[in-house]
PDB file of C-alpha atoms in Angstrom:
ATOM      1  CA  UNK A   1       0.000   0.000   0.000  1.00 87.00           C
ATOM      2  CA  UNK A   2       2.671   2.512   1.005  1.00 93.00           C
ATOM      3  CA  UNK A   3       4.224   2.697  -2.471  1.00 95.00           C
ATOM      4  CA  UNK A   4       0.910   3.570  -4.094  1.00 96.00           C
ATOM      5  CA  UNK A   5       0.979   6.745  -1.997  1.00 98.00           C
ATOM      6  CA  UNK A   6       3.548   8.176  -4.364  1.00 98.00           C
ATOM      7  CA  UNK A   7       0.743   8.359  -6.944  1.00 98.00           C
ATOM      8  CA  UNK A   8      -1.661   9.824  -4.411  1.00 98.00           C
ATOM      9  CA  UNK A   9       1.007  12.404  -3.550  1.00 98.00           C
ATOM     10  CA  UNK A  10       1.377  13.271  -7.234  1.00 98.00           C
ATOM     11  CA  UNK A  11      -2.381  13.792  -7.543  1.00 98.00           C
ATOM     12  CA  UNK A  12      -2.541  15.842  -4.346  1.00 98.00           C
ATOM     13  CA  UNK A  13       0.437  18.010  -5.374  1.00 98.00           C
ATOM     14  CA  UNK A  14      -1.142  18.605  -8.775  1.00 98.00           C
ATOM     15  CA  UNK A  15      -4.468  19.623  -7.224  1.00 98.00           C
ATOM     16  CA  UNK A  16      -2.795  21.950  -4.688  1.00 98.00           C
ATOM     17  CA  UNK A  17      -1.147  23.729  -7.594  1.00 98.00           C
ATOM     18  CA  UNK A  18      -4.373  24.002  -9.597  1.00 98.00           C
ATOM     19  CA  UNK A  19      -6.132  25.268  -6.467  1.00 98.00           C
ATOM     20  CA  UNK A  20      -3.664  28.171  -6.207  1.00 97.00           C
ATOM     21  CA  UNK A  21      -2.254  26.874  -2.920  1.00 98.00           C
ATOM     22  CA  UNK A  22       1.263  26.855  -4.365  1.00 97.00           C
ATOM     23  CA  UNK A  23       1.249  30.601  -5.038  1.00 97.00           C
ATOM     24  CA  UNK A  24       3.012  32.378  -2.152  1.00 98.00           C
ATOM     25  CA  UNK A  25       1.143  35.631  -2.749  1.00 98.00           C
ATOM     26  CA  UNK A  26      -2.243  33.987  -2.283  1.00 98.00           C
ATOM     27  CA  UNK A  27      -1.370  33.536   1.403  1.00 98.00           C
ATOM     28  CA  UNK A  28      -0.329  37.166   1.913  1.00 98.00           C
ATOM     29  CA  UNK A  29      -3.378  38.412   0.019  1.00 98.00           C
ATOM     30  CA  UNK A  30      -5.690  36.232   2.087  1.00 98.00           C
ATOM     31  CA  UNK A  31      -4.405  37.739   5.338  1.00 98.00           C
ATOM     32  CA  UNK A  32      -4.424  41.237   3.822  1.00 98.00           C
ATOM     33  CA  UNK A  33      -8.084  40.655   2.811  1.00 98.00           C
ATOM     34  CA  UNK A  34      -7.211  41.317  -0.827  1.00 98.00           C
ATOM     35  CA  UNK A  35      -7.944  37.925  -2.368  1.00 97.00           C
ATOM     36  CA  UNK A  36      -9.963  35.046  -0.954  1.00 97.00           C
ATOM     37  CA  UNK A  37      -8.883  32.257  -3.321  1.00 98.00           C
ATOM     38  CA  UNK A  38      -7.471  30.119  -0.508  1.00 98.00           C
ATOM     39  CA  UNK A  39     -10.399  30.808   1.793  1.00 98.00           C
ATOM     40  CA  UNK A  40     -12.762  29.371  -0.833  1.00 98.00           C
ATOM     41  CA  UNK A  41     -10.443  26.429  -1.441  1.00 98.00           C
ATOM     42  CA  UNK A  42     -10.347  25.604   2.265  1.00 98.00           C
ATOM     43  CA  UNK A  43     -14.059  26.162   2.870  1.00 98.00           C
ATOM     44  CA  UNK A  44     -15.196  24.091  -0.103  1.00 98.00           C
ATOM     45  CA  UNK A  45     -12.704  21.338   0.722  1.00 98.00           C
ATOM     46  CA  UNK A  46     -14.095  21.179   4.267  1.00 98.00           C
ATOM     47  CA  UNK A  47     -17.740  21.192   3.098  1.00 98.00           C
ATOM     48  CA  UNK A  48     -17.147  18.427   0.529  1.00 98.00           C
ATOM     49  CA  UNK A  49     -15.044  16.506   3.062  1.00 98.00           C
ATOM     50  CA  UNK A  50     -17.671  16.834   5.796  1.00 98.00           C
ATOM     51  CA  UNK A  51     -20.482  15.597   3.536  1.00 98.00           C
ATOM     52  CA  UNK A  52     -18.355  12.710   2.307  1.00 98.00           C
ATOM     53  CA  UNK A  53     -17.199  11.659   5.767  1.00 97.00           C
ATOM     54  CA  UNK A  54     -20.796  11.790   6.997  1.00 97.00           C
ATOM     55  CA  UNK A  55     -21.805   9.553   4.089  1.00 97.00           C
ATOM     56  CA  UNK A  56     -18.937   7.113   4.683  1.00 96.00           C
ATOM     57  CA  UNK A  57     -19.727   6.924   8.388  1.00 95.00           C
ATOM     58  CA  UNK A  58     -23.357   6.040   7.563  1.00 95.00           C
ATOM     59  CA  UNK A  59     -22.592   3.324   5.020  1.00 92.00           C
ATOM     60  CA  UNK A  60     -19.480   2.000   6.756  1.00 85.00           C
ATOM     61  CA  UNK A  61     -17.456  -0.443   4.710  1.00 86.00           C
ATOM     62  CA  UNK A  62     -13.873  -1.499   4.179  1.00 94.00           C
ATOM     63  CA  UNK A  63     -11.007   0.439   2.660  1.00 95.00           C
ATOM     64  CA  UNK A  64     -10.054  -0.707  -0.832  1.00 93.00           C
ATOM     65  CA  UNK A  65      -6.401  -1.092   0.193  1.00 92.00           C
ATOM     66  CA  UNK A  66      -5.895  -3.520   3.044  1.00 89.00           C
ATOM     67  CA  UNK A  67      -9.612  -4.082   3.625  1.00 92.00           C
ATOM     68  CA  UNK A  68      -9.639  -2.220   6.921  1.00 94.00           C
ATOM     69  CA  UNK A  69     -12.869  -1.035   8.548  1.00 95.00           C
ATOM     70  CA  UNK A  70     -12.964   2.732   7.996  1.00 95.00           C
ATOM     71  CA  UNK A  71     -11.985   4.547  11.190  1.00 94.00           C
ATOM     72  CA  UNK A  72     -12.988   8.132  11.849  1.00 95.00           C
ATOM     73  CA  UNK A  73     -10.250   8.998  14.318  1.00 95.00           C
ATOM     74  CA  UNK A  74     -10.245  12.574  15.525  1.00 96.00           C
ATOM     75  CA  UNK A  75      -7.051  14.326  16.498  1.00 96.00           C
ATOM     76  CA  UNK A  76      -6.844  14.876  20.278  1.00 95.00           C
ATOM     77  CA  UNK A  77      -7.075  18.250  22.017  1.00 95.00           C
ATOM     78  CA  UNK A  78      -3.381  18.378  22.871  1.00 94.00           C
ATOM     79  CA  UNK A  79      -2.179  20.489  25.789  1.00 94.00           C
ATOM     80  CA  UNK A  80      -0.156  22.689  23.457  1.00 95.00           C
ATOM     81  CA  UNK A  81      -2.878  23.090  20.843  1.00 98.00           C
ATOM     82  CA  UNK A  82      -3.436  26.832  21.309  1.00 98.00           C
ATOM     83  CA  UNK A  83       0.256  27.727  21.467  1.00 98.00           C
ATOM     84  CA  UNK A  84       1.198  25.352  18.661  1.00 98.00           C
ATOM     85  CA  UNK A  85      -1.604  26.516  16.380  1.00 98.00           C
ATOM     86  CA  UNK A  86      -0.690  30.178  16.833  1.00 98.00           C
ATOM     87  CA  UNK A  87       2.991  29.439  16.144  1.00 98.00           C
ATOM     88  CA  UNK A  88       2.012  27.446  13.077  1.00 98.00           C
ATOM     89  CA  UNK A  89      -0.187  30.276  11.828  1.00 98.00           C
ATOM     90  CA  UNK A  90       2.538  32.890  12.334  1.00 98.00           C
ATOM     91  CA  UNK A  91       4.963  30.728  10.366  1.00 98.00           C
ATOM     92  CA  UNK A  92       2.311  30.117   7.701  1.00 98.00           C
ATOM     93  CA  UNK A  93       1.967  33.854   7.094  1.00 98.00           C
ATOM     94  CA  UNK A  94       5.731  34.433   6.990  1.00 98.00           C
ATOM     95  CA  UNK A  95       6.568  31.519   4.697  1.00 98.00           C
ATOM     96  CA  UNK A  96       3.516  31.807   2.402  1.00 98.00           C
ATOM     97  CA  UNK A  97       3.392  28.035   2.200  1.00 98.00           C
ATOM     98  CA  UNK A  98       2.630  25.063   4.436  1.00 97.00           C
ATOM     99  CA  UNK A  99       3.934  21.519   4.945  1.00 98.00           C
ATOM    100  CA  UNK A 100       1.817  20.131   2.097  1.00 98.00           C
ATOM    101  CA  UNK A 101       2.161  22.965  -0.404  1.00 98.00           C
ATOM    102  CA  UNK A 102       5.891  23.691  -0.021  1.00 98.00           C
ATOM    103  CA  UNK A 103       6.930  20.378  -1.671  1.00 98.00           C
ATOM    104  CA  UNK A 104       4.523  21.071  -4.555  1.00 98.00           C
ATOM    105  CA  UNK A 105       6.046  24.553  -4.948  1.00 98.00           C
ATOM    106  CA  UNK A 106       9.464  22.905  -5.062  1.00 97.00           C
ATOM    107  CA  UNK A 107       8.274  20.831  -8.017  1.00 97.00           C
ATOM    108  CA  UNK A 108       7.169  24.023  -9.764  1.00 95.00           C
ATOM    109  CA  UNK A 109      10.674  25.458  -9.431  1.00 95.00           C
ATOM    110  CA  UNK A 110      10.059  27.886  -6.562  1.00 96.00           C
ATOM    111  CA  UNK A 111      13.377  28.010  -4.730  1.00 97.00           C
ATOM    112  CA  UNK A 112      11.972  29.660  -1.600  1.00 98.00           C
ATOM    113  CA  UNK A 113      10.001  26.468  -0.950  1.00 98.00           C
ATOM    114  CA  UNK A 114      13.334  24.748  -0.222  1.00 98.00           C
ATOM    115  CA  UNK A 115      13.885  27.104   2.717  1.00 98.00           C
ATOM    116  CA  UNK A 116      10.353  26.498   3.936  1.00 98.00           C
ATOM    117  CA  UNK A 117      10.864  22.723   3.758  1.00 98.00           C
ATOM    118  CA  UNK A 118      14.211  22.893   5.580  1.00 98.00           C
ATOM    119  CA  UNK A 119      12.626  25.100   8.229  1.00 98.00           C
ATOM    120  CA  UNK A 120       9.702  22.704   8.768  1.00 98.00           C
ATOM    121  CA  UNK A 121      12.142  19.816   9.149  1.00 98.00           C
ATOM    122  CA  UNK A 122      14.220  21.802  11.675  1.00 98.00           C
ATOM    123  CA  UNK A 123      11.089  22.773  13.618  1.00 98.00           C
ATOM    124  CA  UNK A 124       9.957  19.149  13.673  1.00 98.00           C
ATOM    125  CA  UNK A 125      13.401  18.128  14.919  1.00 98.00           C
ATOM    126  CA  UNK A 126      13.375  20.762  17.691  1.00 98.00           C
ATOM    127  CA  UNK A 127      10.011  19.418  18.869  1.00 98.00           C
ATOM    128  CA  UNK A 128      11.290  15.841  18.724  1.00 97.00           C
ATOM    129  CA  UNK A 129      14.467  16.805  20.614  1.00 97.00           C
ATOM    130  CA  UNK A 130      12.492  18.480  23.388  1.00 96.00           C
ATOM    131  CA  UNK A 131       9.954  15.644  23.544  1.00 95.00           C
ATOM    132  CA  UNK A 132      12.742  13.051  23.756  1.00 94.00           C
ATOM    133  CA  UNK A 133      14.528  14.896  26.569  1.00 89.00           C
ATOM    134  CA  UNK A 134      11.372  15.419  28.620  1.00 80.00           C
ATOM    135  CA  UNK A 135      10.282  11.778  28.516  1.00 64.00           C
TER     136      UNK A 135
ATOM    137  CA  UNK B   1       7.333  33.556 -14.590  1.00 44.00           C
ATOM    138  CA  UNK B   2       5.451  30.768 -12.949  1.00 52.00           C
ATOM    139  CA  UNK B   3       1.978  31.447 -14.301  1.00 76.00           C
ATOM    140  CA  UNK B   4       0.547  28.036 -13.570  1.00 90.00           C
ATOM    141  CA  UNK B   5      -3.093  27.344 -14.340  1.00 94.00           C
ATOM    142  CA  UNK B   6      -5.244  28.107 -11.299  1.00 95.00           C
ATOM    143  CA  UNK B   7      -8.866  27.079 -11.050  1.00 97.00           C
ATOM    144  CA  UNK B   8     -11.567  29.112  -9.323  1.00 97.00           C
ATOM    145  CA  UNK B   9     -11.301  28.762  -5.559  1.00 97.00           C
ATOM    146  CA  UNK B  10     -14.503  26.784  -5.181  1.00 98.00           C
ATOM    147  CA  UNK B  11     -13.494  24.358  -7.947  1.00 98.00           C
ATOM    148  CA  UNK B  12     -10.069  23.864  -6.373  1.00 98.00           C
ATOM    149  CA  UNK B  13     -11.669  23.377  -2.971  1.00 98.00           C
ATOM    150  CA  UNK B  14     -14.100  20.750  -4.231  1.00 98.00           C
ATOM    151  CA  UNK B  15     -11.219  18.954  -5.974  1.00 98.00           C
ATOM    152  CA  UNK B  16      -9.059  18.943  -2.831  1.00 98.00           C
ATOM    153  CA  UNK B  17     -12.027  17.828  -0.710  1.00 98.00           C
ATOM    154  CA  UNK B  18     -12.803  14.988  -3.121  1.00 98.00           C
ATOM    155  CA  UNK B  19      -9.138  14.008  -3.109  1.00 98.00           C
ATOM    156  CA  UNK B  20      -9.118  13.742   0.705  1.00 98.00           C
ATOM    157  CA  UNK B  21     -12.232  11.537   0.557  1.00 98.00           C
ATOM    158  CA  UNK B  22     -10.731   9.397  -2.195  1.00 98.00           C
ATOM    159  CA  UNK B  23      -7.540   8.816  -0.207  1.00 98.00           C
ATOM    160  CA  UNK B  24      -9.532   7.921   2.919  1.00 97.00           C
ATOM    161  CA  UNK B  25     -11.905   5.538   1.113  1.00 97.00           C
ATOM    162  CA  UNK B  26      -8.972   3.891  -0.609  1.00 97.00           C
ATOM    163  CA  UNK B  27      -6.625   3.472   2.330  1.00 97.00           C
ATOM    164  CA  UNK B  28      -8.367   4.335   5.619  1.00 97.00           C
ATOM    165  CA  UNK B  29      -5.633   6.979   6.040  1.00 97.00           C
ATOM    166  CA  UNK B  30      -6.702  10.551   6.645  1.00 97.00           C
ATOM    167  CA  UNK B  31      -4.939  13.325   4.806  1.00 98.00           C
ATOM    168  CA  UNK B  32      -1.905  14.762   6.589  1.00 97.00           C
ATOM    169  CA  UNK B  33       1.475  16.137   5.561  1.00 98.00           C
ATOM    170  CA  UNK B  34       3.428  17.501   8.522  1.00 98.00           C
ATOM    171  CA  UNK B  35       4.289  14.167  10.181  1.00 98.00           C
ATOM    172  CA  UNK B  36       6.173  13.128   7.040  1.00 98.00           C
ATOM    173  CA  UNK B  37       8.888  15.665   7.876  1.00 98.00           C
ATOM    174  CA  UNK B  38       9.579  13.589  10.987  1.00 98.00           C
ATOM    175  CA  UNK B  39       9.912  10.478   8.807  1.00 97.00           C
ATOM    176  CA  UNK B  40      12.691  12.220   6.892  1.00 97.00           C
ATOM    177  CA  UNK B  41      14.516  14.183   9.603  1.00 95.00           C
ATOM    178  CA  UNK B  42      14.006  11.301  12.060  1.00 92.00           C
ATOM    179  CA  UNK B  43      15.835   8.843   9.815  1.00 94.00           C
ATOM    180  CA  UNK B  44      19.128  10.502  10.673  1.00 92.00           C
ATOM    181  CA  UNK B  45      18.382  10.892  14.365  1.00 94.00           C
ATOM    182  CA  UNK B  46      18.678   8.604  17.373  1.00 92.00           C
ATOM    183  CA  UNK B  47      16.122  10.528  19.444  1.00 96.00           C
ATOM    184  CA  UNK B  48      13.454   8.303  20.980  1.00 95.00           C
ATOM    185  CA  UNK B  49      10.701  10.604  19.644  1.00 96.00           C
ATOM    186  CA  UNK B  50      11.595   9.610  16.079  1.00 97.00           C
ATOM    187  CA  UNK B  51      11.526   5.882  16.894  1.00 95.00           C
ATOM    188  CA  UNK B  52       8.182   5.518  18.670  1.00 95.00           C
ATOM    189  CA  UNK B  53       4.488   6.304  18.214  1.00 94.00           C
ATOM    190  CA  UNK B  54       3.780   7.811  14.776  1.00 94.00           C
ATOM    191  CA  UNK B  55       7.428   7.215  13.896  1.00 96.00           C
ATOM    192  CA  UNK B  56       7.690   3.558  14.922  1.00 95.00           C
ATOM    193  CA  UNK B  57       8.036   2.857  11.201  1.00 95.00           C
ATOM    194  CA  UNK B  58       9.670   5.630   9.210  1.00 96.00           C
ATOM    195  CA  UNK B  59       9.280   3.992   5.794  1.00 95.00           C
ATOM    196  CA  UNK B  60       5.495   4.260   5.672  1.00 96.00           C
ATOM    197  CA  UNK B  61       2.799   5.778   3.459  1.00 97.00           C
ATOM    198  CA  UNK B  62       3.524   9.299   4.692  1.00 98.00           C
ATOM    199  CA  UNK B  63       7.061   9.146   3.326  1.00 98.00           C
ATOM    200  CA  UNK B  64       5.945   8.036  -0.147  1.00 98.00           C
ATOM    201  CA  UNK B  65       3.093  10.522  -0.139  1.00 98.00           C
ATOM    202  CA  UNK B  66       5.413  13.483   0.439  1.00 98.00           C
ATOM    203  CA  UNK B  67       7.829  12.182  -2.203  1.00 98.00           C
ATOM    204  CA  UNK B  68       4.954  12.251  -4.701  1.00 98.00           C
ATOM    205  CA  UNK B  69       3.863  15.838  -3.990  1.00 98.00           C
ATOM    206  CA  UNK B  70       6.764  17.635  -5.767  1.00 98.00           C
ATOM    207  CA  UNK B  71       6.218  15.444  -8.829  1.00 98.00           C
ATOM    208  CA  UNK B  72       2.575  16.561  -8.849  1.00 98.00           C
ATOM    209  CA  UNK B  73       3.688  20.191  -8.601  1.00 97.00           C
ATOM    210  CA  UNK B  74       6.068  19.671 -11.499  1.00 96.00           C
ATOM    211  CA  UNK B  75       3.340  18.098 -13.636  1.00 97.00           C
ATOM    212  CA  UNK B  76       0.972  20.945 -12.765  1.00 96.00           C
ATOM    213  CA  UNK B  77       3.523  23.513 -13.937  1.00 95.00           C
ATOM    214  CA  UNK B  78       4.612  21.508 -16.982  1.00 94.00           C
ATOM    215  CA  UNK B  79       1.010  21.127 -18.143  1.00 95.00           C
ATOM    216  CA  UNK B  80       0.267  24.856 -17.813  1.00 92.00           C
ATOM    217  CA  UNK B  81       0.335  26.368 -21.314  1.00 88.00           C
ATOM    218  CA  UNK B  82       1.886  29.671 -20.228  1.00 78.00           C
ATOM    219  CA  UNK B  83       4.295  28.446 -17.592  1.00 74.00           C
ATOM    220  CA  UNK B  84       7.963  27.860 -18.176  1.00 75.00           C
ATOM    221  CA  UNK B  85       9.614  25.474 -15.786  1.00 79.00           C
ATOM    222  CA  UNK B  86      12.389  27.656 -14.470  1.00 85.00           C
ATOM    223  CA  UNK B  87      13.817  27.892 -11.010  1.00 92.00           C
ATOM    224  CA  UNK B  88      12.907  31.242  -9.481  1.00 94.00           C
ATOM    225  CA  UNK B  89      13.875  32.971  -6.237  1.00 95.00           C
ATOM    226  CA  UNK B  90      10.824  35.213  -6.434  1.00 95.00           C
ATOM    227  CA  UNK B  91       7.936  34.774  -4.030  1.00 97.00           C
ATOM    228  CA  UNK B  92       5.700  36.949  -6.207  1.00 96.00           C
ATOM    229  CA  UNK B  93       4.978  40.663  -6.391  1.00 96.00           C
ATOM    230  CA  UNK B  94       3.198  40.883  -3.025  1.00 97.00           C
ATOM    231  CA  UNK B  95       5.657  39.088  -0.730  1.00 98.00           C
ATOM    232  CA  UNK B  96       8.707  40.468  -2.542  1.00 97.00           C
ATOM    233  CA  UNK B  97       7.683  43.996  -1.464  1.00 97.00           C
ATOM    234  CA  UNK B  98       8.272  43.203   2.202  1.00 97.00           C
ATOM    235  CA  UNK B  99      10.949  40.507   2.058  1.00 97.00           C
ATOM    236  CA  UNK B 100      14.704  41.302   2.110  1.00 97.00           C
ATOM    237  CA  UNK B 101      16.172  42.000  -1.348  1.00 95.00           C
ATOM    238  CA  UNK B 102      18.966  39.525  -0.765  1.00 97.00           C
ATOM    239  CA  UNK B 103      17.827  36.077  -1.869  1.00 96.00           C
ATOM    240  CA  UNK B 104      19.669  34.349   0.972  1.00 96.00           C
ATOM    241  CA  UNK B 105      18.304  36.695   3.636  1.00 98.00           C
ATOM    242  CA  UNK B 106      14.848  36.130   2.205  1.00 98.00           C
ATOM    243  CA  UNK B 107      15.507  32.413   2.434  1.00 98.00           C
ATOM    244  CA  UNK B 108      16.406  32.805   6.115  1.00 98.00           C
ATOM    245  CA  UNK B 109      13.147  34.631   6.813  1.00 98.00           C
ATOM    246  CA  UNK B 110      11.161  31.908   5.038  1.00 98.00           C
ATOM    247  CA  UNK B 111      13.143  29.241   6.906  1.00 98.00           C
ATOM    248  CA  UNK B 112      12.251  30.933  10.185  1.00 98.00           C
ATOM    249  CA  UNK B 113       8.587  30.715   9.140  1.00 98.00           C
ATOM    250  CA  UNK B 114       9.149  27.054   8.344  1.00 98.00           C
ATOM    251  CA  UNK B 115      10.659  26.386  11.771  1.00 98.00           C
ATOM    252  CA  UNK B 116       7.586  27.900  13.433  1.00 98.00           C
ATOM    253  CA  UNK B 117       5.357  25.715  11.228  1.00 98.00           C
ATOM    254  CA  UNK B 118       7.292  22.525  11.941  1.00 98.00           C
ATOM    255  CA  UNK B 119       7.396  23.114  15.694  1.00 98.00           C
ATOM    256  CA  UNK B 120       3.842  24.447  15.778  1.00 98.00           C
ATOM    257  CA  UNK B 121       2.386  21.577  13.768  1.00 98.00           C
ATOM    258  CA  UNK B 122       3.831  18.977  16.136  1.00 98.00           C
ATOM    259  CA  UNK B 123       2.758  20.973  19.196  1.00 98.00           C
ATOM    260  CA  UNK B 124      -0.777  21.345  17.800  1.00 98.00           C
ATOM    261  CA  UNK B 125      -0.899  17.811  16.362  1.00 97.00           C
ATOM    262  CA  UNK B 126      -1.364  18.676  12.698  1.00 97.00           C
ATOM    263  CA  UNK B 127      -1.100  21.215   9.905  1.00 96.00           C
ATOM    264  CA  UNK B 128      -3.313  22.723   7.233  1.00 97.00           C
ATOM    265  CA  UNK B 129      -4.042  19.324   5.714  1.00 97.00           C
ATOM    266  CA  UNK B 130      -4.426  17.220   8.863  1.00 97.00           C
ATOM    267  CA  UNK B 131      -6.216  19.682  11.141  1.00 97.00           C
ATOM    268  CA  UNK B 132      -7.973  21.952   8.632  1.00 98.00           C
ATOM    269  CA  UNK B 133      -8.919  19.829   5.599  1.00 97.00           C
ATOM    270  CA  UNK B 134      -9.272  16.421   7.262  1.00 97.00           C
ATOM    271  CA  UNK B 135      -9.948  17.407  10.880  1.00 97.00           C
ATOM    272  CA  UNK B 136     -12.502  20.141  10.237  1.00 98.00           C
ATOM    273  CA  UNK B 137     -14.379  17.799   7.866  1.00 98.00           C
ATOM    274  CA  UNK B 138     -14.904  15.518  10.890  1.00 97.00           C
ATOM    275  CA  UNK B 139     -16.188  18.555  12.818  1.00 97.00           C
ATOM    276  CA  UNK B 140     -13.571  17.736  15.440  1.00 98.00           C
ATOM    277  CA  UNK B 141     -13.537  20.567  18.040  1.00 97.00           C
ATOM    278  CA  UNK B 142      -9.728  20.329  18.409  1.00 98.00           C
ATOM    279  CA  UNK B 143      -9.252  20.724  14.660  1.00 98.00           C
ATOM    280  CA  UNK B 144     -11.794  23.556  14.373  1.00 98.00           C
ATOM    281  CA  UNK B 145      -9.955  25.402  17.156  1.00 98.00           C
ATOM    282  CA  UNK B 146      -6.564  24.704  15.557  1.00 98.00           C
ATOM    283  CA  UNK B 147      -7.818  25.877  12.154  1.00 98.00           C
ATOM    284  CA  UNK B 148      -9.223  29.094  13.611  1.00 98.00           C
ATOM    285  CA  UNK B 149      -5.948  29.803  15.412  1.00 98.00           C
ATOM    286  CA  UNK B 150      -3.905  29.087  12.261  1.00 98.00           C
ATOM    287  CA  UNK B 151      -5.821  31.941  10.654  1.00 98.00           C
ATOM    288  CA  UNK B 152      -5.301  34.194  13.689  1.00 98.00           C
ATOM    289  CA  UNK B 153      -1.553  33.505  13.556  1.00 98.00           C
ATOM    290  CA  UNK B 154      -1.373  34.094   9.798  1.00 98.00           C
ATOM    291  CA  UNK B 155      -3.253  37.348  10.200  1.00 98.00           C
ATOM    292  CA  UNK B 156      -0.832  38.460  12.923  1.00 98.00           C
ATOM    293  CA  UNK B 157       2.358  37.793  10.978  1.00 98.00           C
ATOM    294  CA  UNK B 158       1.182  39.059   7.580  1.00 98.00           C
ATOM    295  CA  UNK B 159      -0.356  42.226   9.041  1.00 98.00           C
ATOM    296  CA  UNK B 160       2.875  42.800  10.996  1.00 98.00           C
ATOM    297  CA  UNK B 161       5.115  42.222   7.949  1.00 98.00           C
ATOM    298  CA  UNK B 162       3.135  44.607   5.756  1.00 97.00           C
ATOM    299  CA  UNK B 163       2.699  47.247   8.479  1.00 97.00           C
ATOM    300  CA  UNK B 164       6.416  47.380   9.302  1.00 97.00           C
ATOM    301  CA  UNK B 165       8.255  46.601   6.057  1.00 95.00           C
ATOM    302  CA  UNK B 166       6.019  47.939   3.279  1.00 89.00           C
TER     303      UNK B 166
END
């Protein structure tokens, strides 16, 4: 199953680009209230996703890969959720990209995405370092 | 310049939403990108955090998913009639007004933003794909709160950048 995710990644990266999520300026213009492209992308993705997940949860069924019963796990309310979300948002506005869109931007030839990707990896490492030392 | 084809926001949103559903129906795996950075950076680390929990197996679907994304971006640009595939240091007319003129300094600023995203995503438990697209679709209170605060944070930094450096 895991190898087929390279094709899913290709499809997702393609769609992020077509959705305008790989254009740095769309992030700045969203938070400057000049252009709402990404707001519509996010809102419609959530609406379609919510309807689909509701439908899947009603009909149940098995996943096509691996034949697992579909699980509707929700992410937990972590202790650091407020702090972490604000930090993420601040970084989002500065970098004009996010962990999913930066790799797609890289594929389009946008060099700044490399710095975003390296930064995300460093930030992930810092969290992992702190978490490893605390436990 | 990178004038890739961009669909109307609502069309793009429906497409991304359908994609997330397709992936879930196919694999029982909910959309998410930020953990994959731990699969990559964790491979070269001996820290216990990168060996347990989500990272018990580093060569998993998340790794292959994030390897696919740049290829999708490349195909999107290559299939745009007016786009040339050229490497560019530009972030676009809007960001370039407030970013340092030096490409490397600009890179440092963007990297700083990336560090905040990487640390913030792990602290919050997800990013724009995991918390916002997948999590909000489940009407999960934690994800709705995270998504709202992502926007608050983005508003803070962009408004600050354009108030101070424009």
